[in-house]
């Protein structure tokens, strides 16, 4: 039985970010993303601002962030779209990254309607 609350899809930039990481870091991030699909853990998946969320992973003293948004247009399946990621040495997120994720979200929905 599938106990997951949502499906996760990565856009190109999110896939590129994950592809550039070492295997252990990537595996930890993917594990946390899949774990967040079945639990309400604000350490792993939290709302940042407006419609933008983030998958959060602390691994080897680095903060990995993968920005995301919800796509609930399909009434049969809820999908979270991963936009892009970054590595931080602190927990603070730049407003520019949130703006970038929001711009990607807007482009996604414009292109989806075409």
PDB file of N, CA and C in Angstrom:
ATOM      1  N   UNK A   1       0.840  -1.192   0.000  1.00  0.00           N
ATOM      2  CA  UNK A   1       0.000   0.000   0.000  1.00  0.00           C
ATOM      3  C   UNK A   1       0.878   1.246   0.000  1.00  0.00           C
ATOM      4  N   UNK A   2       0.471   2.232  -0.751  1.00  0.00           N
ATOM      5  CA  UNK A   2       1.242   3.465  -0.882  1.00  0.00           C
ATOM      6  C   UNK A   2       0.785   4.470   0.176  1.00  0.00           C
ATOM      7  N   UNK A   3       1.651   4.741   1.175  1.00  0.00           N
ATOM      8  CA  UNK A   3       1.310   5.663   2.256  1.00  0.00           C
ATOM      9  C   UNK A   3       1.842   7.064   1.998  1.00  0.00           C
ATOM     10  N   UNK A   4       2.289   7.337   0.801  1.00  0.00           N
ATOM     11  CA  UNK A   4       2.878   8.633   0.507  1.00  0.00           C
ATOM     12  C   UNK A   4       1.800   9.678   0.268  1.00  0.00           C
ATOM     13  N   UNK A   5       2.068  10.900   0.757  1.00  0.00           N
ATOM     14  CA  UNK A   5       1.114  11.994   0.641  1.00  0.00           C
ATOM     15  C   UNK A   5       1.243  12.736  -0.680  1.00  0.00           C
ATOM     16  N   UNK A   6       2.406  12.620  -1.304  1.00  0.00           N
ATOM     17  CA  UNK A   6       2.621  13.311  -2.572  1.00  0.00           C
ATOM     18  C   UNK A   6       3.733  12.642  -3.352  1.00  0.00           C
ATOM     19  N   UNK A   7       3.758  12.933  -4.639  1.00  0.00           N
ATOM     20  CA  UNK A   7       4.799  12.478  -5.556  1.00  0.00           C
ATOM     21  C   UNK A   7       5.799  13.625  -5.713  1.00  0.00           C
ATOM     22  N   UNK A   8       7.066  13.327  -5.947  1.00  0.00           N
ATOM     23  CA  UNK A   8       8.084  14.357  -6.145  1.00  0.00           C
ATOM     24  C   UNK A   8       8.645  14.240  -7.558  1.00  0.00           C
ATOM     25  N   UNK A   9       8.690  15.378  -8.254  1.00  0.00           N
ATOM     26  CA  UNK A   9       9.263  15.456  -9.598  1.00  0.00           C
ATOM     27  C   UNK A   9      10.316  16.550  -9.579  1.00  0.00           C
ATOM     28  N   UNK A  10      11.480  16.266 -10.158  1.00  0.00           N
ATOM     29  CA  UNK A  10      12.553  17.254 -10.220  1.00  0.00           C
ATOM     30  C   UNK A  10      12.608  17.886 -11.603  1.00  0.00           C
ATOM     31  N   UNK A  11      12.671  19.212 -11.646  1.00  0.00           N
ATOM     32  CA  UNK A  11      12.912  19.897 -12.902  1.00  0.00           C
ATOM     33  C   UNK A  11      14.393  19.783 -13.252  1.00  0.00           C
ATOM     34  N   UNK A  12      14.757  20.204 -14.443  1.00  0.00           N
ATOM     35  CA  UNK A  12      16.120  20.016 -14.954  1.00  0.00           C
ATOM     36  C   UNK A  12      17.201  20.558 -14.008  1.00  0.00           C
ATOM     37  N   UNK A  13      17.011  21.765 -13.512  1.00  0.00           N
ATOM     38  CA  UNK A  13      18.037  22.363 -12.651  1.00  0.00           C
ATOM     39  C   UNK A  13      18.197  21.598 -11.331  1.00  0.00           C
ATOM     40  N   UNK A  14      17.110  21.067 -10.795  1.00  0.00           N
ATOM     41  CA  UNK A  14      17.185  20.255  -9.576  1.00  0.00           C
ATOM     42  C   UNK A  14      17.942  18.959  -9.859  1.00  0.00           C
ATOM     43  N   UNK A  15      17.667  18.338 -11.002  1.00  0.00           N
ATOM     44  CA  UNK A  15      18.390  17.121 -11.391  1.00  0.00           C
ATOM     45  C   UNK A  15      19.883  17.390 -11.566  1.00  0.00           C
ATOM     46  N   UNK A  16      20.215  18.531 -12.171  1.00  0.00           N
ATOM     47  CA  UNK A  16      21.633  18.891 -12.355  1.00  0.00           C
ATOM     48  C   UNK A  16      22.313  19.098 -11.004  1.00  0.00           C
ATOM     49  N   UNK A  17      21.633  19.765 -10.085  1.00  0.00           N
ATOM     50  CA  UNK A  17      22.181  19.978  -8.747  1.00  0.00           C
ATOM     51  C   UNK A  17      22.482  18.638  -8.073  1.00  0.00           C
ATOM     52  N   UNK A  18      21.510  17.740  -8.094  1.00  0.00           N
ATOM     53  CA  UNK A  18      21.699  16.434  -7.463  1.00  0.00           C
ATOM     54  C   UNK A  18      22.801  15.634  -8.158  1.00  0.00           C
ATOM     55  N   UNK A  19      22.879  15.754  -9.475  1.00  0.00           N
ATOM     56  CA  UNK A  19      23.883  15.015 -10.243  1.00  0.00           C
ATOM     57  C   UNK A  19      25.314  15.446  -9.968  1.00  0.00           C
ATOM     58  N   UNK A  20      25.505  16.676  -9.520  1.00  0.00           N
ATOM     59  CA  UNK A  20      26.851  17.187  -9.240  1.00  0.00           C
ATOM     60  C   UNK A  20      27.350  16.838  -7.838  1.00  0.00           C
ATOM     61  N   UNK A  21      26.470  16.326  -6.984  1.00  0.00           N
ATOM     62  CA  UNK A  21      26.856  16.003  -5.607  1.00  0.00           C
ATOM     63  C   UNK A  21      27.553  14.650  -5.529  1.00  0.00           C
ATOM     64  N   UNK A  22      28.336  14.476  -4.465  1.00  0.00           N
ATOM     65  CA  UNK A  22      28.920  13.147  -4.233  1.00  0.00           C
ATOM     66  C   UNK A  22      27.800  12.170  -3.857  1.00  0.00           C
ATOM     67  N   UNK A  23      28.051  10.895  -4.044  1.00  0.00           N
ATOM     68  CA  UNK A  23      27.022   9.867  -3.871  1.00  0.00           C
ATOM     69  C   UNK A  23      26.419   9.870  -2.477  1.00  0.00           C
ATOM     70  N   UNK A  24      27.227   9.988  -1.438  1.00  0.00           N
ATOM     71  CA  UNK A  24      26.699   9.941  -0.063  1.00  0.00           C
ATOM     72  C   UNK A  24      25.776  11.126   0.219  1.00  0.00           C
ATOM     73  N   UNK A  25      26.159  12.310  -0.217  1.00  0.00           N
ATOM     74  CA  UNK A  25      25.307  13.488  -0.009  1.00  0.00           C
ATOM     75  C   UNK A  25      24.002  13.345  -0.774  1.00  0.00           C
ATOM     76  N   UNK A  26      24.100  12.940  -2.032  1.00  0.00           N
ATOM     77  CA  UNK A  26      22.905  12.758  -2.867  1.00  0.00           C
ATOM     78  C   UNK A  26      21.979  11.706  -2.256  1.00  0.00           C
ATOM     79  N   UNK A  27      22.540  10.581  -1.820  1.00  0.00           N
ATOM     80  CA  UNK A  27      21.729   9.520  -1.221  1.00  0.00           C
ATOM     81  C   UNK A  27      21.006  10.004   0.037  1.00  0.00           C
ATOM     82  N   UNK A  28      21.675  10.805   0.849  1.00  0.00           N
ATOM     83  CA  UNK A  28      21.064  11.338   2.073  1.00  0.00           C
ATOM     84  C   UNK A  28      19.917  12.289   1.724  1.00  0.00           C
ATOM     85  N   UNK A  29      20.114  13.142   0.736  1.00  0.00           N
ATOM     86  CA  UNK A  29      19.062  14.078   0.320  1.00  0.00           C
ATOM     87  C   UNK A  29      17.853  13.314  -0.219  1.00  0.00           C
ATOM     88  N   UNK A  30      18.099  12.345  -1.082  1.00  0.00           N
ATOM     89  CA  UNK A  30      17.004  11.548  -1.652  1.00  0.00           C
ATOM     90  C   UNK A  30      16.269  10.791  -0.548  1.00  0.00           C
ATOM     91  N   UNK A  31      17.016  10.239   0.400  1.00  0.00           N
ATOM     92  CA  UNK A  31      16.387   9.536   1.526  1.00  0.00           C
ATOM     93  C   UNK A  31      15.467  10.487   2.292  1.00  0.00           C
ATOM     94  N   UNK A  32      15.942  11.689   2.592  1.00  0.00           N
ATOM     95  CA  UNK A  32      15.131  12.656   3.339  1.00  0.00           C
ATOM     96  C   UNK A  32      13.899  13.095   2.550  1.00  0.00           C
ATOM     97  N   UNK A  33      14.048  13.243   1.239  1.00  0.00           N
ATOM     98  CA  UNK A  33      12.892  13.613   0.417  1.00  0.00           C
ATOM     99  C   UNK A  33      11.841  12.507   0.467  1.00  0.00           C
ATOM    100  N   UNK A  34      12.265  11.266   0.287  1.00  0.00           N
ATOM    101  CA  UNK A  34      11.294  10.161   0.319  1.00  0.00           C
ATOM    102  C   UNK A  34      10.682  10.030   1.707  1.00  0.00           C
ATOM    103  N   UNK A  35      11.461  10.273   2.734  1.00  0.00           N
ATOM    104  CA  UNK A  35      10.936  10.216   4.109  1.00  0.00           C
ATOM    105  C   UNK A  35       9.897  11.309   4.334  1.00  0.00           C
ATOM    106  N   UNK A  36      10.138  12.486   3.778  1.00  0.00           N
ATOM    107  CA  UNK A  36       9.205  13.600   3.966  1.00  0.00           C
ATOM    108  C   UNK A  36       7.864  13.350   3.287  1.00  0.00           C
ATOM    109  N   UNK A  37       7.830  12.439   2.353  1.00  0.00           N
ATOM    110  CA  UNK A  37       6.583  12.121   1.661  1.00  0.00           C
ATOM    111  C   UNK A  37       5.577  11.422   2.565  1.00  0.00           C
ATOM    112  N   UNK A  38       6.050  10.819   3.656  1.00  0.00           N
ATOM    113  CA  UNK A  38       5.139  10.070   4.521  1.00  0.00           C
ATOM    114  C   UNK A  38       5.055  10.624   5.942  1.00  0.00           C
ATOM    115  N   UNK A  39       5.826  11.661   6.262  1.00  0.00           N
ATOM    116  CA  UNK A  39       5.785  12.246   7.604  1.00  0.00           C
ATOM    117  C   UNK A  39       5.638  13.760   7.506  1.00  0.00           C
ATOM    118  N   UNK A  40       5.095  14.357   8.524  1.00  0.00           N
ATOM    119  CA  UNK A  40       5.022  15.819   8.608  1.00  0.00           C
ATOM    120  C   UNK A  40       6.182  16.293   9.484  1.00  0.00           C
ATOM    121  N   UNK A  41       7.338  16.435   8.896  1.00  0.00           N
ATOM    122  CA  UNK A  41       8.543  16.817   9.623  1.00  0.00           C
ATOM    123  C   UNK A  41       9.064  18.132   9.052  1.00  0.00           C
ATOM    124  N   UNK A  42       8.908  19.215   9.812  1.00  0.00           N
ATOM    125  CA  UNK A  42       9.318  20.533   9.322  1.00  0.00           C
ATOM    126  C   UNK A  42      10.824  20.698   9.249  1.00  0.00           C
ATOM    127  N   UNK A  43      11.563  19.769   9.801  1.00  0.00           N
ATOM    128  CA  UNK A  43      13.014  19.796   9.632  1.00  0.00           C
ATOM    129  C   UNK A  43      13.368  19.340   8.220  1.00  0.00           C
ATOM    130  N   UNK A  44      12.597  18.424   7.666  1.00  0.00           N
ATOM    131  CA  UNK A  44      12.870  17.869   6.335  1.00  0.00           C
ATOM    132  C   UNK A  44      12.205  18.647   5.206  1.00  0.00           C
ATOM    133  N   UNK A  45      11.007  19.135   5.442  1.00  0.00           N
ATOM    134  CA  UNK A  45      10.234  19.790   4.377  1.00  0.00           C
ATOM    135  C   UNK A  45       9.421  20.906   5.011  1.00  0.00           C
ATOM    136  N   UNK A  46       9.753  22.151   4.629  1.00  0.00           N
ATOM    137  CA  UNK A  46       9.083  23.270   5.284  1.00  0.00           C
ATOM    138  C   UNK A  46       8.763  24.376   4.300  1.00  0.00           C
ATOM    139  N   UNK A  47       7.709  25.114   4.640  1.00  0.00           N
ATOM    140  CA  UNK A  47       7.299  26.254   3.832  1.00  0.00           C
ATOM    141  C   UNK A  47       8.239  27.416   4.119  1.00  0.00           C
ATOM    142  N   UNK A  48       8.704  28.063   3.039  1.00  0.00           N
ATOM    143  CA  UNK A  48       9.585  29.220   3.198  1.00  0.00           C
ATOM    144  C   UNK A  48       8.801  30.523   3.130  1.00  0.00           C
ATOM    145  N   UNK A  49       8.147  30.722   1.989  1.00  0.00           N
ATOM    146  CA  UNK A  49       7.442  31.985   1.760  1.00  0.00           C
ATOM    147  C   UNK A  49       6.485  31.810   0.593  1.00  0.00           C
ATOM    148  N   UNK A  50       5.290  32.348   0.707  1.00  0.00           N
ATOM    149  CA  UNK A  50       4.325  32.247  -0.380  1.00  0.00           C
ATOM    150  C   UNK A  50       4.061  30.798  -0.744  1.00  0.00           C
ATOM    151  N   UNK A  51       4.325  30.447  -1.984  1.00  0.00           N
ATOM    152  CA  UNK A  51       4.103  29.083  -2.477  1.00  0.00           C
ATOM    153  C   UNK A  51       5.381  28.242  -2.500  1.00  0.00           C
ATOM    154  N   UNK A  52       6.469  28.776  -1.985  1.00  0.00           N
ATOM    155  CA  UNK A  52       7.768  28.105  -2.067  1.00  0.00           C
ATOM    156  C   UNK A  52       8.077  27.345  -0.782  1.00  0.00           C
ATOM    157  N   UNK A  53       8.484  26.102  -0.970  1.00  0.00           N
ATOM    158  CA  UNK A  53       8.862  25.202   0.112  1.00  0.00           C
ATOM    159  C   UNK A  53      10.309  24.781  -0.098  1.00  0.00           C
ATOM    160  N   UNK A  54      10.859  24.069   0.882  1.00  0.00           N
ATOM    161  CA  UNK A  54      12.205  23.530   0.714  1.00  0.00           C
ATOM    162  C   UNK A  54      12.328  22.173   1.374  1.00  0.00           C
ATOM    163  N   UNK A  55      13.061  21.289   0.690  1.00  0.00           N
ATOM    164  CA  UNK A  55      13.523  20.045   1.289  1.00  0.00           C
ATOM    165  C   UNK A  55      14.862  20.383   1.935  1.00  0.00           C
ATOM    166  N   UNK A  56      15.028  20.014   3.194  1.00  0.00           N
ATOM    167  CA  UNK A  56      16.215  20.391   3.955  1.00  0.00           C
ATOM    168  C   UNK A  56      16.985  19.140   4.377  1.00  0.00           C
ATOM    169  N   UNK A  57      18.295  19.189   4.198  1.00  0.00           N
ATOM    170  CA  UNK A  57      19.147  18.102   4.650  1.00  0.00           C
ATOM    171  C   UNK A  57      20.418  18.696   5.240  1.00  0.00           C
ATOM    172  N   UNK A  58      20.747  18.304   6.457  1.00  0.00           N
ATOM    173  CA  UNK A  58      22.028  18.651   7.071  1.00  0.00           C
ATOM    174  C   UNK A  58      22.874  17.392   7.035  1.00  0.00           C
ATOM    175  N   UNK A  59      24.000  17.465   6.333  1.00  0.00           N
ATOM    176  CA  UNK A  59      24.867  16.297   6.187  1.00  0.00           C
ATOM    177  C   UNK A  59      26.309  16.777   6.104  1.00  0.00           C
ATOM    178  N   UNK A  60      27.177  16.203   6.916  1.00  0.00           N
ATOM    179  CA  UNK A  60      28.602  16.579   6.954  1.00  0.00           C
ATOM    180  C   UNK A  60      28.797  18.090   7.129  1.00  0.00           C
ATOM    181  N   UNK A  61      28.037  18.660   8.054  1.00  0.00           N
ATOM    182  CA  UNK A  61      28.132  20.082   8.407  1.00  0.00           C
ATOM    183  C   UNK A  61      27.764  21.027   7.267  1.00  0.00           C
ATOM    184  N   UNK A  62      27.030  20.522   6.290  1.00  0.00           N
ATOM    185  CA  UNK A  62      26.554  21.355   5.186  1.00  0.00           C
ATOM    186  C   UNK A  62      25.037  21.281   5.142  1.00  0.00           C
ATOM    187  N   UNK A  63      24.432  22.419   4.821  1.00  0.00           N
ATOM    188  CA  UNK A  63      22.986  22.487   4.650  1.00  0.00           C
ATOM    189  C   UNK A  63      22.667  22.390   3.168  1.00  0.00           C
ATOM    190  N   UNK A  64      22.000  21.331   2.793  1.00  0.00           N
ATOM    191  CA  UNK A  64      21.553  21.152   1.406  1.00  0.00           C
ATOM    192  C   UNK A  64      20.098  21.585   1.333  1.00  0.00           C
ATOM    193  N   UNK A  65      19.795  22.423   0.365  1.00  0.00           N
ATOM    194  CA  UNK A  65      18.440  22.926   0.183  1.00  0.00           C
ATOM    195  C   UNK A  65      17.985  22.622  -1.240  1.00  0.00           C
ATOM    196  N   UNK A  66      16.792  22.078  -1.339  1.00  0.00           N
ATOM    197  CA  UNK A  66      16.188  21.837  -2.637  1.00  0.00           C
ATOM    198  C   UNK A  66      14.826  22.534  -2.607  1.00  0.00           C
ATOM    199  N   UNK A  67      14.695  23.579  -3.403  1.00  0.00           N
ATOM    200  CA  UNK A  67      13.478  24.379  -3.405  1.00  0.00           C
ATOM    201  C   UNK A  67      12.385  23.667  -4.188  1.00  0.00           C
ATOM    202  N   UNK A  68      11.130  23.928  -3.797  1.00  0.00           N
ATOM    203  CA  UNK A  68      10.019  23.195  -4.399  1.00  0.00           C
ATOM    204  C   UNK A  68       8.715  23.988  -4.279  1.00  0.00           C
ATOM    205  N   UNK A  69       7.711  23.508  -5.004  1.00  0.00           N
ATOM    206  CA  UNK A  69       6.354  24.049  -4.901  1.00  0.00           C
ATOM    207  C   UNK A  69       5.371  22.918  -5.185  1.00  0.00           C
ATOM    208  N   UNK A  70       4.125  23.140  -4.803  1.00  0.00           N
ATOM    209  CA  UNK A  70       3.073  22.146  -4.987  1.00  0.00           C
ATOM    210  C   UNK A  70       2.367  22.347  -6.319  1.00  0.00           C
ATOM    211  N   UNK A  71       2.044  21.247  -6.979  1.00  0.00           N
ATOM    212  CA  UNK A  71       1.191  21.251  -8.162  1.00  0.00           C
ATOM    213  C   UNK A  71      -0.004  20.360  -7.836  1.00  0.00           C
ATOM    214  N   UNK A  72      -1.124  20.990  -7.534  1.00  0.00           N
ATOM    215  CA  UNK A  72      -2.337  20.253  -7.165  1.00  0.00           C
ATOM    216  C   UNK A  72      -3.397  20.337  -8.254  1.00  0.00           C
ATOM    217  N   UNK A  73      -2.981  20.694  -9.485  1.00  0.00           N
ATOM    218  CA  UNK A  73      -3.931  20.823 -10.593  1.00  0.00           C
ATOM    219  C   UNK A  73      -4.599  19.504 -10.950  1.00  0.00           C
ATOM    220  N   UNK A  74      -3.834  18.420 -10.856  1.00  0.00           N
ATOM    221  CA  UNK A  74      -4.384  17.096 -11.151  1.00  0.00           C
ATOM    222  C   UNK A  74      -5.086  16.608  -9.885  1.00  0.00           C
ATOM    223  N   UNK A  75      -6.379  16.449  -9.946  1.00  0.00           N
ATOM    224  CA  UNK A  75      -7.153  16.082  -8.756  1.00  0.00           C
ATOM    225  C   UNK A  75      -6.897  14.655  -8.282  1.00  0.00           C
ATOM    226  N   UNK A  76      -6.250  13.842  -9.099  1.00  0.00           N
ATOM    227  CA  UNK A  76      -6.009  12.458  -8.710  1.00  0.00           C
ATOM    228  C   UNK A  76      -4.666  12.271  -8.013  1.00  0.00           C
ATOM    229  N   UNK A  77      -3.736  13.206  -8.192  1.00  0.00           N
ATOM    230  CA  UNK A  77      -2.405  13.044  -7.617  1.00  0.00           C
ATOM    231  C   UNK A  77      -1.811  14.403  -7.242  1.00  0.00           C
ATOM    232  N   UNK A  78      -1.270  14.486  -6.036  1.00  0.00           N
ATOM    233  CA  UNK A  78      -0.593  15.702  -5.592  1.00  0.00           C
ATOM    234  C   UNK A  78       0.895  15.546  -5.878  1.00  0.00           C
ATOM    235  N   UNK A  79       1.466  16.569  -6.498  1.00  0.00           N
ATOM    236  CA  UNK A  79       2.870  16.506  -6.906  1.00  0.00           C
ATOM    237  C   UNK A  79       3.617  17.698  -6.322  1.00  0.00           C
ATOM    238  N   UNK A  80       4.823  17.444  -5.825  1.00  0.00           N
ATOM    239  CA  UNK A  80       5.732  18.505  -5.404  1.00  0.00           C
ATOM    240  C   UNK A  80       6.833  18.575  -6.459  1.00  0.00           C
ATOM    241  N   UNK A  81       7.059  19.781  -6.984  1.00  0.00           N
ATOM    242  CA  UNK A  81       8.025  19.990  -8.054  1.00  0.00           C
ATOM    243  C   UNK A  81       9.292  20.596  -7.464  1.00  0.00           C
ATOM    244  N   UNK A  82      10.426  19.900  -7.603  1.00  0.00           N
ATOM    245  CA  UNK A  82      11.719  20.420  -7.164  1.00  0.00           C
ATOM    246  C   UNK A  82      12.290  21.340  -8.225  1.00  0.00           C
ATOM    247  N   UNK A  83      12.648  22.579  -7.838  1.00  0.00           N
ATOM    248  CA  UNK A  83      13.099  23.563  -8.822  1.00  0.00           C
ATOM    249  C   UNK A  83      14.611  23.616  -8.967  1.00  0.00           C
ATOM    250  N   UNK A  84      15.309  23.818  -7.874  1.00  0.00           N
ATOM    251  CA  UNK A  84      16.766  23.936  -7.910  1.00  0.00           C
ATOM    252  C   UNK A  84      17.297  23.758  -6.487  1.00  0.00           C
ATOM    253  N   UNK A  85      18.592  23.590  -6.376  1.00  0.00           N
ATOM    254  CA  UNK A  85      19.175  23.371  -5.057  1.00  0.00           C
ATOM    255  C   UNK A  85      20.426  24.176  -4.840  1.00  0.00           C
ATOM    256  N   UNK A  86      20.858  24.173  -3.584  1.00  0.00           N
ATOM    257  CA  UNK A  86      22.107  24.837  -3.234  1.00  0.00           C
ATOM    258  C   UNK A  86      22.660  24.232  -1.952  1.00  0.00           C
ATOM    259  N   UNK A  87      23.927  24.530  -1.707  1.00  0.00           N
ATOM    260  CA  UNK A  87      24.610  24.093  -0.493  1.00  0.00           C
ATOM    261  C   UNK A  87      24.955  25.339   0.298  1.00  0.00           C
ATOM    262  N   UNK A  88      24.643  25.316   1.588  1.00  0.00           N
ATOM    263  CA  UNK A  88      24.924  26.459   2.460  1.00  0.00           C
ATOM    264  C   UNK A  88      25.777  25.992   3.635  1.00  0.00           C
ATOM    265  N   UNK A  89      26.568  26.884   4.173  1.00  0.00           N
ATOM    266  CA  UNK A  89      27.296  26.576   5.399  1.00  0.00           C
ATOM    267  C   UNK A  89      26.534  27.092   6.615  1.00  0.00           C
ATOM    268  N   UNK A  90      25.507  27.897   6.370  1.00  0.00           N
ATOM    269  CA  UNK A  90      24.641  28.385   7.436  1.00  0.00           C
ATOM    270  C   UNK A  90      23.199  28.012   7.103  1.00  0.00           C
ATOM    271  N   UNK A  91      22.316  28.231   8.042  1.00  0.00           N
ATOM    272  CA  UNK A  91      20.920  27.859   7.851  1.00  0.00           C
ATOM    273  C   UNK A  91      20.120  28.945   7.131  1.00  0.00           C
ATOM    274  N   UNK A  92      20.686  30.110   6.934  1.00  0.00           N
ATOM    275  CA  UNK A  92      19.988  31.256   6.348  1.00  0.00           C
ATOM    276  C   UNK A  92      19.839  31.091   4.831  1.00  0.00           C
ATOM    277  N   UNK A  93      18.651  31.449   4.310  1.00  0.00           N
ATOM    278  CA  UNK A  93      18.377  31.366   2.875  1.00  0.00           C
ATOM    279  C   UNK A  93      18.245  32.771   2.303  1.00  0.00           C
ATOM    280  N   UNK A  94      18.876  32.999   1.171  1.00  0.00           N
ATOM    281  CA  UNK A  94      18.817  34.283   0.477  1.00  0.00           C
ATOM    282  C   UNK A  94      17.436  34.497  -0.149  1.00  0.00           C
ATOM    283  N   UNK A  95      16.921  35.718  -0.082  1.00  0.00           N
ATOM    284  CA  UNK A  95      15.645  36.062  -0.722  1.00  0.00           C
ATOM    285  C   UNK A  95      15.716  35.821  -2.231  1.00  0.00           C
ATOM    286  N   UNK A  96      16.906  36.022  -2.814  1.00  0.00           N
ATOM    287  CA  UNK A  96      17.069  35.803  -4.250  1.00  0.00           C
ATOM    288  C   UNK A  96      16.757  34.364  -4.649  1.00  0.00           C
ATOM    289  N   UNK A  97      17.099  33.405  -3.797  1.00  0.00           N
ATOM    290  CA  UNK A  97      16.805  31.993  -4.093  1.00  0.00           C
ATOM    291  C   UNK A  97      15.308  31.734  -4.063  1.00  0.00           C
ATOM    292  N   UNK A  98      14.611  32.375  -3.146  1.00  0.00           N
ATOM    293  CA  UNK A  98      13.158  32.234  -3.071  1.00  0.00           C
ATOM    294  C   UNK A  98      12.516  32.863  -4.301  1.00  0.00           C
ATOM    295  N   UNK A  99      13.011  34.029  -4.701  1.00  0.00           N
ATOM    296  CA  UNK A  99      12.506  34.704  -5.903  1.00  0.00           C
ATOM    297  C   UNK A  99      12.746  33.834  -7.137  1.00  0.00           C
ATOM    298  N   UNK A 100      13.923  33.217  -7.211  1.00  0.00           N
ATOM    299  CA  UNK A 100      14.235  32.335  -8.344  1.00  0.00           C
ATOM    300  C   UNK A 100      13.267  31.152  -8.389  1.00  0.00           C
ATOM    301  N   UNK A 101      13.027  30.532  -7.244  1.00  0.00           N
ATOM    302  CA  UNK A 101      12.108  29.395  -7.188  1.00  0.00           C
ATOM    303  C   UNK A 101      10.696  29.819  -7.591  1.00  0.00           C
ATOM    304  N   UNK A 102      10.286  31.005  -7.165  1.00  0.00           N
ATOM    305  CA  UNK A 102       8.961  31.498  -7.518  1.00  0.00           C
ATOM    306  C   UNK A 102       8.851  31.767  -9.015  1.00  0.00           C
ATOM    307  N   UNK A 103       9.907  32.290  -9.615  1.00  0.00           N
ATOM    308  CA  UNK A 103       9.927  32.542 -11.068  1.00  0.00           C
ATOM    309  C   UNK A 103       9.844  31.209 -11.828  1.00  0.00           C
ATOM    310  N   UNK A 104      10.573  30.211 -11.356  1.00  0.00           N
ATOM    311  CA  UNK A 104      10.514  28.883 -11.987  1.00  0.00           C
ATOM    312  C   UNK A 104       9.101  28.320 -11.862  1.00  0.00           C
ATOM    313  N   UNK A 105       8.457  28.512 -10.713  1.00  0.00           N
ATOM    314  CA  UNK A 105       7.090  28.054 -10.490  1.00  0.00           C
ATOM    315  C   UNK A 105       6.136  28.705 -11.486  1.00  0.00           C
ATOM    316  N   UNK A 106       6.243  30.016 -11.641  1.00  0.00           N
ATOM    317  CA  UNK A 106       5.375  30.733 -12.579  1.00  0.00           C
ATOM    318  C   UNK A 106       5.574  30.227 -14.008  1.00  0.00           C
ATOM    319  N   UNK A 107       6.826  30.034 -14.420  1.00  0.00           N
ATOM    320  CA  UNK A 107       7.118  29.516 -15.761  1.00  0.00           C
ATOM    321  C   UNK A 107       6.548  28.109 -15.942  1.00  0.00           C
ATOM    322  N   UNK A 108       6.671  27.291 -14.910  1.00  0.00           N
ATOM    323  CA  UNK A 108       6.158  25.923 -14.951  1.00  0.00           C
ATOM    324  C   UNK A 108       4.658  25.917 -15.257  1.00  0.00           C
ATOM    325  N   UNK A 109       3.900  26.730 -14.514  1.00  0.00           N
ATOM    326  CA  UNK A 109       2.449  26.734 -14.711  1.00  0.00           C
ATOM    327  C   UNK A 109       2.049  27.379 -16.042  1.00  0.00           C
ATOM    328  N   UNK A 110       2.797  28.382 -16.495  1.00  0.00           N
ATOM    329  CA  UNK A 110       2.512  28.975 -17.816  1.00  0.00           C
ATOM    330  C   UNK A 110       2.707  27.933 -18.908  1.00  0.00           C
ATOM    331  N   UNK A 111       3.814  27.207 -18.845  1.00  0.00           N
ATOM    332  CA  UNK A 111       4.116  26.191 -19.857  1.00  0.00           C
ATOM    333  C   UNK A 111       3.168  24.999 -19.754  1.00  0.00           C
ATOM    334  N   UNK A 112       2.718  24.701 -18.568  1.00  0.00           N
ATOM    335  CA  UNK A 112       1.820  23.562 -18.371  1.00  0.00           C
ATOM    336  C   UNK A 112       0.461  23.826 -19.029  1.00  0.00           C
ATOM    337  N   UNK A 113       0.029  25.075 -19.023  1.00  0.00           N
ATOM    338  CA  UNK A 113      -1.280  25.430 -19.590  1.00  0.00           C
ATOM    339  C   UNK A 113      -1.267  25.455 -21.113  1.00  0.00           C
ATOM    340  N   UNK A 114      -0.084  25.488 -21.720  1.00  0.00           N
ATOM    341  CA  UNK A 114       0.013  25.544 -23.191  1.00  0.00           C
ATOM    342  C   UNK A 114      -0.338  24.213 -23.812  1.00  0.00           C
TER     343      UNK A 114
END
